[in-house]
mmCIF file of the C-alpha atoms, coordinates in Angstrom:
data_MODEL
# 
_entry.id   MODEL 
# 
loop_
_atom_site.group_PDB 
_atom_site.id 
_atom_site.type_symbol 
_atom_site.label_atom_id 
_atom_site.label_alt_id 
_atom_site.label_comp_id 
_atom_site.label_asym_id 
_atom_site.label_entity_id 
_atom_site.label_seq_id 
_atom_site.pdbx_PDB_ins_code 
_atom_site.Cartn_x 
_atom_site.Cartn_y 
_atom_site.Cartn_z 
_atom_site.occupancy 
_atom_site.B_iso_or_equiv 
_atom_site.pdbx_formal_charge 
_atom_site.auth_seq_id 
_atom_site.auth_comp_id 
_atom_site.auth_asym_id 
_atom_site.auth_atom_id 
_atom_site.pdbx_PDB_model_num 
ATOM 1   C CA . MET A 1 1   ? -0.276  0.295  0.154   1.00 0.00 ? 1   MET A CA 1 
ATOM 2   C CA . ALA A 1 2   ? 1.467   2.765  -0.588  1.00 0.00 ? 2   ALA A CA 1 
ATOM 3   C CA . PRO A 1 3   ? 2.018   6.151  1.559   1.00 0.00 ? 3   PRO A CA 1 
ATOM 4   C CA . LYS A 1 4   ? -0.919  8.056  2.167   1.00 0.00 ? 4   LYS A CA 1 
ATOM 5   C CA . ALA A 1 5   ? 0.342   12.362 2.793   1.00 0.00 ? 5   ALA A CA 1 
ATOM 6   C CA . THR A 1 6   ? 0.109   14.342 5.479   1.00 0.00 ? 6   THR A CA 1 
ATOM 7   C CA . VAL A 1 7   ? -2.553  17.041 6.119   1.00 0.00 ? 7   VAL A CA 1 
ATOM 8   C CA . VAL A 1 8   ? -1.441  20.468 7.500   1.00 0.00 ? 8   VAL A CA 1 
ATOM 9   C CA . LYS A 1 9   ? -4.230  22.302 8.312   1.00 0.00 ? 9   LYS A CA 1 
ATOM 10  C CA . VAL A 1 10  ? -3.027  26.234 8.540   1.00 0.00 ? 10  VAL A CA 1 
ATOM 11  C CA . GLU A 1 11  ? -4.192  29.503 9.892   1.00 0.00 ? 11  GLU A CA 1 
ATOM 12  C CA . LEU A 1 12  ? -2.489  32.296 7.889   1.00 0.00 ? 12  LEU A CA 1 
ATOM 13  C CA . GLN A 1 13  ? -3.071  35.721 8.630   1.00 0.00 ? 13  GLN A CA 1 
ATOM 14  C CA . VAL A 1 14  ? -1.521  37.500 5.961   1.00 0.00 ? 14  VAL A CA 1 
ATOM 15  C CA . THR A 1 15  ? -0.260  41.145 6.011   1.00 0.00 ? 15  THR A CA 1 
ATOM 16  C CA . ASP A 1 16  ? 1.370   42.763 3.501   1.00 0.00 ? 16  ASP A CA 1 
ATOM 17  C CA . MET A 1 17  ? 2.200   46.512 3.555   1.00 0.00 ? 17  MET A CA 1 
ATOM 18  C CA . ASP A 1 18  ? 4.217   46.476 0.786   1.00 0.00 ? 18  ASP A CA 1 
ATOM 19  C CA . ARG A 1 19  ? 1.739   45.275 -1.729  1.00 0.00 ? 19  ARG A CA 1 
ATOM 20  C CA . HIS A 1 20  ? -1.227  46.410 0.509   1.00 0.00 ? 20  HIS A CA 1 
ATOM 21  C CA . TYR A 1 21  ? -3.211  42.985 0.833   1.00 0.00 ? 21  TYR A CA 1 
ATOM 22  C CA . TYR A 1 22  ? -4.511  42.553 4.442   1.00 0.00 ? 22  TYR A CA 1 
ATOM 23  C CA . ALA A 1 23  ? -6.532  39.162 4.696   1.00 0.00 ? 23  ALA A CA 1 
ATOM 24  C CA . SER A 1 24  ? -7.348  35.824 7.088   1.00 0.00 ? 24  SER A CA 1 
ATOM 25  C CA . HIS A 1 25  ? -6.965  32.472 5.113   1.00 0.00 ? 25  HIS A CA 1 
ATOM 26  C CA . ASN A 1 26  ? -7.579  29.373 5.682   1.00 0.00 ? 26  ASN A CA 1 
ATOM 27  C CA . LEU A 1 27  ? -4.679  26.571 4.094   1.00 0.00 ? 27  LEU A CA 1 
ATOM 28  C CA . THR A 1 28  ? -4.666  23.085 3.652   1.00 0.00 ? 28  THR A CA 1 
ATOM 29  C CA . LEU A 1 29  ? -2.134  21.449 2.284   1.00 0.00 ? 29  LEU A CA 1 
ATOM 30  C CA . ALA A 1 30  ? -1.615  17.998 1.253   1.00 0.00 ? 30  ALA A CA 1 
ATOM 31  C CA . GLN A 1 31  ? 2.494   17.332 2.063   1.00 0.00 ? 31  GLN A CA 1 
ATOM 32  C CA . HIS A 1 32  ? 3.146   14.494 -1.133  1.00 0.00 ? 32  HIS A CA 1 
ATOM 33  C CA . PRO A 1 33  ? 5.365   11.460 1.013   1.00 0.00 ? 33  PRO A CA 1 
ATOM 34  C CA . SER A 1 34  ? 7.930   12.312 -1.368  1.00 0.00 ? 34  SER A CA 1 
ATOM 35  C CA . GLU A 1 35  ? 7.761   15.535 0.036   1.00 0.00 ? 35  GLU A CA 1 
ATOM 36  C CA . THR A 1 36  ? 9.860   17.433 2.652   1.00 0.00 ? 36  THR A CA 1 
ATOM 37  C CA . ASP A 1 37  ? 9.572   19.515 5.070   1.00 0.00 ? 37  ASP A CA 1 
ATOM 38  C CA . GLU A 1 38  ? 11.163  22.114 3.873   1.00 0.00 ? 38  GLU A CA 1 
ATOM 39  C CA . ARG A 1 39  ? 9.417   21.838 0.426   1.00 0.00 ? 39  ARG A CA 1 
ATOM 40  C CA . LEU A 1 40  ? 5.922   22.265 2.696   1.00 0.00 ? 40  LEU A CA 1 
ATOM 41  C CA . MET A 1 41  ? 7.440   25.421 4.667   1.00 0.00 ? 41  MET A CA 1 
ATOM 42  C CA . VAL A 1 42  ? 8.962   26.869 1.271   1.00 0.00 ? 42  VAL A CA 1 
ATOM 43  C CA . ARG A 1 43  ? 5.245   26.604 -1.028  1.00 0.00 ? 43  ARG A CA 1 
ATOM 44  C CA . LEU A 1 44  ? 4.172   28.050 2.706   1.00 0.00 ? 44  LEU A CA 1 
ATOM 45  C CA . LEU A 1 45  ? 6.666   31.444 1.783   1.00 0.00 ? 45  LEU A CA 1 
ATOM 46  C CA . ALA A 1 46  ? 5.493   32.158 -1.209  1.00 0.00 ? 46  ALA A CA 1 
ATOM 47  C CA . PHE A 1 47  ? 1.247   31.653 -0.653  1.00 0.00 ? 47  PHE A CA 1 
ATOM 48  C CA . ALA A 1 48  ? 2.152   34.566 1.940   1.00 0.00 ? 48  ALA A CA 1 
ATOM 49  C CA . LEU A 1 49  ? 4.435   36.205 -0.495  1.00 0.00 ? 49  LEU A CA 1 
ATOM 50  C CA . TYR A 1 50  ? 2.891   36.173 -2.979  1.00 0.00 ? 50  TYR A CA 1 
ATOM 51  C CA . ALA A 1 51  ? -1.578  35.511 -1.329  1.00 0.00 ? 51  ALA A CA 1 
ATOM 52  C CA . ASP A 1 52  ? -5.145  36.841 -2.630  1.00 0.00 ? 52  ASP A CA 1 
ATOM 53  C CA . GLU A 1 53  ? -8.311  35.915 -2.667  1.00 0.00 ? 53  GLU A CA 1 
ATOM 54  C CA . ARG A 1 54  ? -7.583  33.578 -6.241  1.00 0.00 ? 54  ARG A CA 1 
ATOM 55  C CA . LEU A 1 55  ? -4.263  31.782 -5.496  1.00 0.00 ? 55  LEU A CA 1 
ATOM 56  C CA . GLU A 1 56  ? -4.370  28.483 -4.541  1.00 0.00 ? 56  GLU A CA 1 
ATOM 57  C CA . PHE A 1 57  ? -1.778  25.004 -4.409  1.00 0.00 ? 57  PHE A CA 1 
ATOM 58  C CA . GLY A 1 58  ? -1.418  23.675 -7.630  1.00 0.00 ? 58  GLY A CA 1 
ATOM 59  C CA . ARG A 1 59  ? -1.422  19.786 -7.488  1.00 0.00 ? 59  ARG A CA 1 
ATOM 60  C CA . GLY A 1 60  ? 2.360   20.340 -8.281  1.00 0.00 ? 60  GLY A CA 1 
ATOM 61  C CA . LEU A 1 61  ? 4.682   17.375 -7.259  1.00 0.00 ? 61  LEU A CA 1 
ATOM 62  C CA . SER A 1 62  ? 1.422   14.793 -8.833  1.00 0.00 ? 62  SER A CA 1 
ATOM 63  C CA . ASP A 1 63  ? 1.252   16.786 -11.605 1.00 0.00 ? 63  ASP A CA 1 
ATOM 64  C CA . GLU A 1 64  ? 3.069   18.312 -13.900 1.00 0.00 ? 64  GLU A CA 1 
ATOM 65  C CA . ASP A 1 65  ? 1.337   20.184 -15.995 1.00 0.00 ? 65  ASP A CA 1 
ATOM 66  C CA . GLU A 1 66  ? 0.651   22.091 -12.696 1.00 0.00 ? 66  GLU A CA 1 
ATOM 67  C CA . PRO A 1 67  ? 2.687   24.220 -10.963 1.00 0.00 ? 67  PRO A CA 1 
ATOM 68  C CA . ALA A 1 68  ? 3.215   24.639 -6.491  1.00 0.00 ? 68  ALA A CA 1 
ATOM 69  C CA . LEU A 1 69  ? 1.204   27.057 -6.566  1.00 0.00 ? 69  LEU A CA 1 
ATOM 70  C CA . TRP A 1 70  ? -0.785  29.421 -9.737  1.00 0.00 ? 70  TRP A CA 1 
ATOM 71  C CA . ARG A 1 71  ? -3.816  32.590 -9.727  1.00 0.00 ? 71  ARG A CA 1 
ATOM 72  C CA . ARG A 1 72  ? -5.982  32.283 -11.903 1.00 0.00 ? 72  ARG A CA 1 
ATOM 73  C CA . ASP A 1 73  ? -8.386  34.703 -13.600 1.00 0.00 ? 73  ASP A CA 1 
ATOM 74  C CA . TYR A 1 74  ? -12.161 34.492 -13.495 1.00 0.00 ? 74  TYR A CA 1 
ATOM 75  C CA . THR A 1 75  ? -12.098 32.888 -17.439 1.00 0.00 ? 75  THR A CA 1 
ATOM 76  C CA . GLY A 1 76  ? -9.479  30.468 -16.050 1.00 0.00 ? 76  GLY A CA 1 
ATOM 77  C CA . ALA A 1 77  ? -6.819  32.175 -17.383 1.00 0.00 ? 77  ALA A CA 1 
ATOM 78  C CA . ILE A 1 78  ? -3.290  31.838 -15.419 1.00 0.00 ? 78  ILE A CA 1 
ATOM 79  C CA . GLU A 1 79  ? -1.865  35.010 -13.822 1.00 0.00 ? 79  GLU A CA 1 
ATOM 80  C CA . GLN A 1 80  ? 0.583   34.001 -12.057 1.00 0.00 ? 80  GLN A CA 1 
ATOM 81  C CA . TRP A 1 81  ? 2.252   30.715 -11.876 1.00 0.00 ? 81  TRP A CA 1 
ATOM 82  C CA . ILE A 1 82  ? 5.078   29.948 -9.003  1.00 0.00 ? 82  ILE A CA 1 
ATOM 83  C CA . GLU A 1 83  ? 7.290   26.790 -9.314  1.00 0.00 ? 83  GLU A CA 1 
ATOM 84  C CA . LEU A 1 84  ? 9.637   25.878 -6.565  1.00 0.00 ? 84  LEU A CA 1 
ATOM 85  C CA . GLY A 1 85  ? 13.247  25.108 -5.893  1.00 0.00 ? 85  GLY A CA 1 
ATOM 86  C CA . GLN A 1 86  ? 14.926  24.126 -9.322  1.00 0.00 ? 86  GLN A CA 1 
ATOM 87  C CA . PRO A 1 87  ? 12.077  23.823 -12.263 1.00 0.00 ? 87  PRO A CA 1 
ATOM 88  C CA . ASP A 1 88  ? 13.751  21.955 -15.611 1.00 0.00 ? 88  ASP A CA 1 
ATOM 89  C CA . GLU A 1 89  ? 14.516  24.392 -17.654 1.00 0.00 ? 89  GLU A CA 1 
ATOM 90  C CA . SER A 1 90  ? 11.998  24.321 -20.355 1.00 0.00 ? 90  SER A CA 1 
ATOM 91  C CA . ARG A 1 91  ? 8.996   23.919 -17.423 1.00 0.00 ? 91  ARG A CA 1 
ATOM 92  C CA . ILE A 1 92  ? 9.668   27.170 -16.512 1.00 0.00 ? 92  ILE A CA 1 
ATOM 93  C CA . ARG A 1 93  ? 9.881   28.209 -20.292 1.00 0.00 ? 93  ARG A CA 1 
ATOM 94  C CA . LYS A 1 94  ? 7.016   26.170 -21.010 1.00 0.00 ? 94  LYS A CA 1 
ATOM 95  C CA . ALA A 1 95  ? 4.510   28.134 -17.846 1.00 0.00 ? 95  ALA A CA 1 
ATOM 96  C CA . CYS A 1 96  ? 6.356   31.568 -18.994 1.00 0.00 ? 96  CYS A CA 1 
ATOM 97  C CA . GLY A 1 97  ? 3.937   30.998 -22.589 1.00 0.00 ? 97  GLY A CA 1 
ATOM 98  C CA . ARG A 1 98  ? 1.129   29.641 -20.464 1.00 0.00 ? 98  ARG A CA 1 
ATOM 99  C CA . ALA A 1 99  ? 0.783   32.615 -18.272 1.00 0.00 ? 99  ALA A CA 1 
ATOM 100 C CA . GLN A 1 100 ? 1.295   36.727 -16.909 1.00 0.00 ? 100 GLN A CA 1 
ATOM 101 C CA . GLN A 1 101 ? 3.587   35.805 -14.641 1.00 0.00 ? 101 GLN A CA 1 
ATOM 102 C CA . VAL A 1 102 ? 6.271   33.288 -13.915 1.00 0.00 ? 102 VAL A CA 1 
ATOM 103 C CA . VAL A 1 103 ? 7.897   33.421 -10.272 1.00 0.00 ? 103 VAL A CA 1 
ATOM 104 C CA . VAL A 1 104 ? 10.492  30.951 -8.983  1.00 0.00 ? 104 VAL A CA 1 
ATOM 105 C CA . VAL A 1 105 ? 11.594  30.239 -5.710  1.00 0.00 ? 105 VAL A CA 1 
ATOM 106 C CA . ASN A 1 106 ? 14.427  28.885 -5.438  1.00 0.00 ? 106 ASN A CA 1 
ATOM 107 C CA . TYR A 1 107 ? 16.477  26.989 -2.480  1.00 0.00 ? 107 TYR A CA 1 
ATOM 108 C CA . GLY A 1 108 ? 18.674  24.509 -1.320  1.00 0.00 ? 108 GLY A CA 1 
ATOM 109 C CA . GLY A 1 109 ? 22.056  26.517 -0.922  1.00 0.00 ? 109 GLY A CA 1 
ATOM 110 C CA . ARG A 1 110 ? 25.058  24.949 -2.793  1.00 0.00 ? 110 ARG A CA 1 
ATOM 111 C CA . ALA A 1 111 ? 22.293  22.651 -5.816  1.00 0.00 ? 111 ALA A CA 1 
ATOM 112 C CA . ALA A 1 112 ? 20.425  26.490 -5.617  1.00 0.00 ? 112 ALA A CA 1 
ATOM 113 C CA . GLU A 1 113 ? 23.369  28.236 -7.120  1.00 0.00 ? 113 GLU A CA 1 
ATOM 114 C CA . VAL A 1 114 ? 24.821  25.183 -9.368  1.00 0.00 ? 114 VAL A CA 1 
ATOM 115 C CA . TRP A 1 115 ? 20.737  25.372 -10.632 1.00 0.00 ? 115 TRP A CA 1 
ATOM 116 C CA . TRP A 1 116 ? 21.114  29.355 -11.459 1.00 0.00 ? 116 TRP A CA 1 
ATOM 117 C CA . SER A 1 117 ? 24.793  29.143 -13.279 1.00 0.00 ? 117 SER A CA 1 
ATOM 118 C CA . LYS A 1 118 ? 23.428  26.550 -15.501 1.00 0.00 ? 118 LYS A CA 1 
ATOM 119 C CA . ASN A 1 119 ? 20.397  28.156 -16.331 1.00 0.00 ? 119 ASN A CA 1 
ATOM 120 C CA . ALA A 1 120 ? 21.222  32.098 -16.284 1.00 0.00 ? 120 ALA A CA 1 
ATOM 121 C CA . ALA A 1 121 ? 21.159  32.893 -19.144 1.00 0.00 ? 121 ALA A CA 1 
ATOM 122 C CA . THR A 1 122 ? 19.183  30.927 -20.340 1.00 0.00 ? 122 THR A CA 1 
ATOM 123 C CA . LEU A 1 123 ? 16.553  32.024 -18.287 1.00 0.00 ? 123 LEU A CA 1 
ATOM 124 C CA . ALA A 1 124 ? 17.646  36.348 -18.863 1.00 0.00 ? 124 ALA A CA 1 
ATOM 125 C CA . ARG A 1 125 ? 15.471  36.181 -21.656 1.00 0.00 ? 125 ARG A CA 1 
ATOM 126 C CA . LEU A 1 126 ? 12.349  35.466 -20.143 1.00 0.00 ? 126 LEU A CA 1 
ATOM 127 C CA . LYS A 1 127 ? 10.441  38.678 -20.095 1.00 0.00 ? 127 LYS A CA 1 
ATOM 128 C CA . ASN A 1 128 ? 7.882   37.188 -17.557 1.00 0.00 ? 128 ASN A CA 1 
ATOM 129 C CA . LEU A 1 129 ? 9.694   36.027 -14.604 1.00 0.00 ? 129 LEU A CA 1 
ATOM 130 C CA . THR A 1 130 ? 11.224  36.011 -11.782 1.00 0.00 ? 130 THR A CA 1 
ATOM 131 C CA . VAL A 1 131 ? 13.303  34.273 -9.732  1.00 0.00 ? 131 VAL A CA 1 
ATOM 132 C CA . LEU A 1 132 ? 14.203  34.752 -6.375  1.00 0.00 ? 132 LEU A CA 1 
ATOM 133 C CA . ASP A 1 133 ? 16.411  33.571 -4.032  1.00 0.00 ? 133 ASP A CA 1 
ATOM 134 C CA . ILE A 1 134 ? 15.572  32.064 -0.529  1.00 0.00 ? 134 ILE A CA 1 
ATOM 135 C CA . ASP A 1 135 ? 18.157  31.255 1.984   1.00 0.00 ? 135 ASP A CA 1 
ATOM 136 C CA . THR A 1 136 ? 19.084  27.640 3.719   1.00 0.00 ? 136 THR A CA 1 
ATOM 137 C CA . ASP A 1 137 ? 19.491  29.559 7.145   1.00 0.00 ? 137 ASP A CA 1 
ATOM 138 C CA . SER A 1 138 ? 15.552  31.062 6.250   1.00 0.00 ? 138 SER A CA 1 
ATOM 139 C CA . VAL A 1 139 ? 14.403  27.801 4.688   1.00 0.00 ? 139 VAL A CA 1 
ATOM 140 C CA . ASP A 1 140 ? 16.389  25.604 8.245   1.00 0.00 ? 140 ASP A CA 1 
ATOM 141 C CA . ALA A 1 141 ? 13.945  28.231 11.027  1.00 0.00 ? 141 ALA A CA 1 
ATOM 142 C CA . VAL A 1 142 ? 10.925  28.594 8.663   1.00 0.00 ? 142 VAL A CA 1 
ATOM 143 C CA . THR A 1 143 ? 10.839  24.619 9.272   1.00 0.00 ? 143 THR A CA 1 
ATOM 144 C CA . THR A 1 144 ? 11.239  24.608 12.955  1.00 0.00 ? 144 THR A CA 1 
ATOM 145 C CA . LEU A 1 145 ? 7.646   25.973 12.699  1.00 0.00 ? 145 LEU A CA 1 
ATOM 146 C CA . LEU A 1 146 ? 6.525   23.017 10.689  1.00 0.00 ? 146 LEU A CA 1 
ATOM 147 C CA . ASP A 1 147 ? 3.354   21.370 12.426  1.00 0.00 ? 147 ASP A CA 1 
ATOM 148 C CA . ARG A 1 148 ? 0.269   19.880 11.178  1.00 0.00 ? 148 ARG A CA 1 
ATOM 149 C CA . GLY A 1 149 ? -1.739  22.675 12.732  1.00 0.00 ? 149 GLY A CA 1 
ATOM 150 C CA . MET A 1 150 ? -0.526  25.703 12.701  1.00 0.00 ? 150 MET A CA 1 
ATOM 151 C CA . ARG A 1 151 ? -1.820  29.780 13.176  1.00 0.00 ? 151 ARG A CA 1 
ATOM 152 C CA . LEU A 1 152 ? 0.799   31.700 11.736  1.00 0.00 ? 152 LEU A CA 1 
ATOM 153 C CA . THR A 1 153 ? 1.137   35.749 10.638  1.00 0.00 ? 153 THR A CA 1 
ATOM 154 C CA . ALA A 1 154 ? 2.816   36.932 8.229   1.00 0.00 ? 154 ALA A CA 1 
ATOM 155 C CA . MET A 1 155 ? 4.335   40.528 7.588   1.00 0.00 ? 155 MET A CA 1 
ATOM 156 C CA . ILE A 1 156 ? 5.711   42.026 4.998   1.00 0.00 ? 156 ILE A CA 1 
ATOM 157 C CA . GLN A 1 157 ? 7.355   45.049 5.146   1.00 0.00 ? 157 GLN A CA 1 
ATOM 158 C CA . ASP A 1 158 ? 10.105  46.950 2.346   1.00 0.00 ? 158 ASP A CA 1 
ATOM 159 C CA . GLY A 1 159 ? 10.686  43.352 0.707   1.00 0.00 ? 159 GLY A CA 1 
ATOM 160 C CA . GLU A 1 160 ? 11.184  41.569 4.074   1.00 0.00 ? 160 GLU A CA 1 
ATOM 161 C CA . LEU A 1 161 ? 8.945   38.391 6.181   1.00 0.00 ? 161 LEU A CA 1 
ATOM 162 C CA . GLN A 1 162 ? 8.455   38.395 8.931   1.00 0.00 ? 162 GLN A CA 1 
ATOM 163 C CA . LEU A 1 163 ? 6.569   34.701 9.870   1.00 0.00 ? 163 LEU A CA 1 
ATOM 164 C CA . MET A 1 164 ? 5.481   34.457 12.972  1.00 0.00 ? 164 MET A CA 1 
ATOM 165 C CA . ASP A 1 165 ? 3.530   31.771 15.992  1.00 0.00 ? 165 ASP A CA 1 
ATOM 166 C CA . THR A 1 166 ? 2.853   32.954 19.704  1.00 0.00 ? 166 THR A CA 1 
ATOM 167 C CA . THR A 1 167 ? 6.360   32.652 20.489  1.00 0.00 ? 167 THR A CA 1 
ATOM 168 C CA . ARG A 1 168 ? 8.540   32.466 17.448  1.00 0.00 ? 168 ARG A CA 1 
ATOM 169 C CA . THR A 1 169 ? 9.306   35.037 14.830  1.00 0.00 ? 169 THR A CA 1 
ATOM 170 C CA . ILE A 1 170 ? 11.524  33.918 12.156  1.00 0.00 ? 170 ILE A CA 1 
ATOM 171 C CA . ALA A 1 171 ? 12.130  37.158 9.578   1.00 0.00 ? 171 ALA A CA 1 
ATOM 172 C CA . LEU A 1 172 ? 13.741  36.631 6.046   1.00 0.00 ? 172 LEU A CA 1 
ATOM 173 C CA . ARG A 1 173 ? 14.487  38.606 2.870   1.00 0.00 ? 173 ARG A CA 1 
ATOM 174 C CA . PRO A 1 174 ? 13.861  36.613 0.019   1.00 0.00 ? 174 PRO A CA 1 
ATOM 175 C CA . SER A 1 175 ? 16.687  38.127 -3.107  1.00 0.00 ? 175 SER A CA 1 
ATOM 176 C CA . VAL A 1 176 ? 15.663  39.333 -6.041  1.00 0.00 ? 176 VAL A CA 1 
ATOM 177 C CA . ARG A 1 177 ? 17.924  36.909 -7.890  1.00 0.00 ? 177 ARG A CA 1 
ATOM 178 C CA . MET A 1 178 ? 16.238  38.029 -12.350 1.00 0.00 ? 178 MET A CA 1 
ATOM 179 C CA . PRO A 1 179 ? 13.767  40.668 -11.249 1.00 0.00 ? 179 PRO A CA 1 
ATOM 180 C CA . SER A 1 180 ? 10.157  40.288 -14.147 1.00 0.00 ? 180 SER A CA 1 
ATOM 181 C CA . ALA A 1 181 ? 10.793  43.117 -17.064 1.00 0.00 ? 181 ALA A CA 1 
ATOM 182 C CA . THR A 1 182 ? 6.423   42.844 -16.631 1.00 0.00 ? 182 THR A CA 1 
ATOM 183 C CA . PRO A 1 183 ? 5.175   44.225 -12.939 1.00 0.00 ? 183 PRO A CA 1 
ATOM 184 C CA . ALA A 1 184 ? 4.576   41.375 -10.360 1.00 0.00 ? 184 ALA A CA 1 
ATOM 185 C CA . THR A 1 185 ? 2.702   41.990 -7.567  1.00 0.00 ? 185 THR A CA 1 
ATOM 186 C CA . MET A 1 186 ? 5.040   40.664 -4.419  1.00 0.00 ? 186 MET A CA 1 
# 
């Protein structure tokens, strides 16, 4: 019998002063058996950074045609496609053709650096792509907040994200490795 996904419930209060977005989101994240705790928490960070009433989690690891997160307009057109880690360059090109805005939230320390070195020149031609980096120490710190039921507050101001539970505050600043030529909402 195949192992089942672990269900993680999150009550996330987002206060994004950079985008003037303030909302509470009740989220259910299904952690695929092959998904690491770090990737799950980076998915949550990506949600907080780009929070919107229409932003939703894709099937991600279990479906090659969907991103980790995406936002579609009311007609079903893809406004924003968000990938995590070090996706294949051809996958990113395909996403850029399907969505108005594509974001890669790159993490993973040395693997992230190698991926960027290998793909930077090709990715620079994609005008609707943004690449963010989250350093290993920040991912490790955020992963300490993981629980099957979480109540978190994400406060974003001047590009810094503070993720808080009842006892801890973790501050991180995603760095923009490559900004999009088209305006992004972060």
